[in-house]
Coordinates of C-alpha atoms in Angstrom, one line a residue:
X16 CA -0.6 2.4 33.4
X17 CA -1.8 0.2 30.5
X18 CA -0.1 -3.2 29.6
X19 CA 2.3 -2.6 26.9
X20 CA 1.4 -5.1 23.5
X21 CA 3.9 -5.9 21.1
X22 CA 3.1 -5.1 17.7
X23 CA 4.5 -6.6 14.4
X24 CA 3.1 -5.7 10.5
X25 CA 3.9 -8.0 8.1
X26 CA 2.7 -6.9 4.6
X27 CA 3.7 -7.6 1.2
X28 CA 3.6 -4.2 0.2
X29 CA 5.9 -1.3 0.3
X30 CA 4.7 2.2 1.5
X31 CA 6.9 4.8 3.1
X32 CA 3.9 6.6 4.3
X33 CA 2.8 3.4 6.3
X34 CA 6.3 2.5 7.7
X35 CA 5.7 6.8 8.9
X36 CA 2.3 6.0 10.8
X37 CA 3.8 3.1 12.2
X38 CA 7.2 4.7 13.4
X39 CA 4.9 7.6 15.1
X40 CA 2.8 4.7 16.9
X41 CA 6.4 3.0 18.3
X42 CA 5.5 -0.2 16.5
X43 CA 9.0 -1.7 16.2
X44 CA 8.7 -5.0 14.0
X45 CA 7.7 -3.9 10.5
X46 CA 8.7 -5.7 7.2
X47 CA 7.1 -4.2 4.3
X48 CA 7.6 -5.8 1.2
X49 CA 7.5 -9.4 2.2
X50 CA 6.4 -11.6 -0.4
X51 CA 7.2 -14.7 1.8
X52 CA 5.1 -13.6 5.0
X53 CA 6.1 -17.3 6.8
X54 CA 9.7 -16.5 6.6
X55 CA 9.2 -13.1 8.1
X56 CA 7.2 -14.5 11.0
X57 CA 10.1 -16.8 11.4
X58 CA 12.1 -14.1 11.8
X59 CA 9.9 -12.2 14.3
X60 CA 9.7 -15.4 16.2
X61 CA 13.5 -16.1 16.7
X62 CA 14.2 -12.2 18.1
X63 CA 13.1 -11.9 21.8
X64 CA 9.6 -11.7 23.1
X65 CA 7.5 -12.6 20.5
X66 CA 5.8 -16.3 20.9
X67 CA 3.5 -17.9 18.3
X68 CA 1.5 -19.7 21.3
X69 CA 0.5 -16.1 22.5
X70 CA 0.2 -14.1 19.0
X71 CA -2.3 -13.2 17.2
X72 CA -2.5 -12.5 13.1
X73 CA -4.9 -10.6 11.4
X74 CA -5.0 -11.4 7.5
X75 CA -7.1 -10.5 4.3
X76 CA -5.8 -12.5 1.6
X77 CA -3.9 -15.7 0.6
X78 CA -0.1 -15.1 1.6
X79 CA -1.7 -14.6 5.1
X80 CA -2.9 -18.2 5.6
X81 CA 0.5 -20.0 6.5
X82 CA 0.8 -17.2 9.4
X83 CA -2.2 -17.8 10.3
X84 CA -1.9 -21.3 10.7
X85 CA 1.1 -20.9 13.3
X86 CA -0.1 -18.3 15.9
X87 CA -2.7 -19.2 18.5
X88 CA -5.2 -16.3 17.2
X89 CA -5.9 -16.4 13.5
X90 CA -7.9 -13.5 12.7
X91 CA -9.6 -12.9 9.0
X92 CA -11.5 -9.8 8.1
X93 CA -15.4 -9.9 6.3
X94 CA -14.4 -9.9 2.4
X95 CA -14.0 -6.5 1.2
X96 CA -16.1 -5.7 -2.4

């Protein structure tokens, strides 16, 4: 059986369509429509089994950075034009 990998989406934007795809992919920790990404990590980080010395972030844009700074994998995508 594969390893199961917990999955959290942190995103200042709201789309019902997106909290849909993620639903169907059992992805459990979603917070759309978080202007204040640290204080959502915060919250991910005080519920059970998630650990910022074993996480990893994946950001695009400015409001992603202080996430970034506290997990152990800071992940940025090439600039999109």
């Amino acid at each position: 059986t594969a390893a199961a990998v917990p999955v959290a989406v942190i995103s200042g934007r709201r789309s019902g369509s997106a909290a849909g795809r993620m639903a169907d992919r059992g992805i459990r920790h979603v917070m759309l429509g978080r202007e204040d990404k640290d204080a959502a990590l915060t919250e991910l980080l005080a519920g059970p089994g998630i650990d910022a010395a074993a996480a990893a972030c994946m950001g695009d844009d400015a409001p992603d950075l202080p996430v970034m700074r506290r997990v152990a994998l800071p992940v940025a995508r090439a600039h999109r034009h």
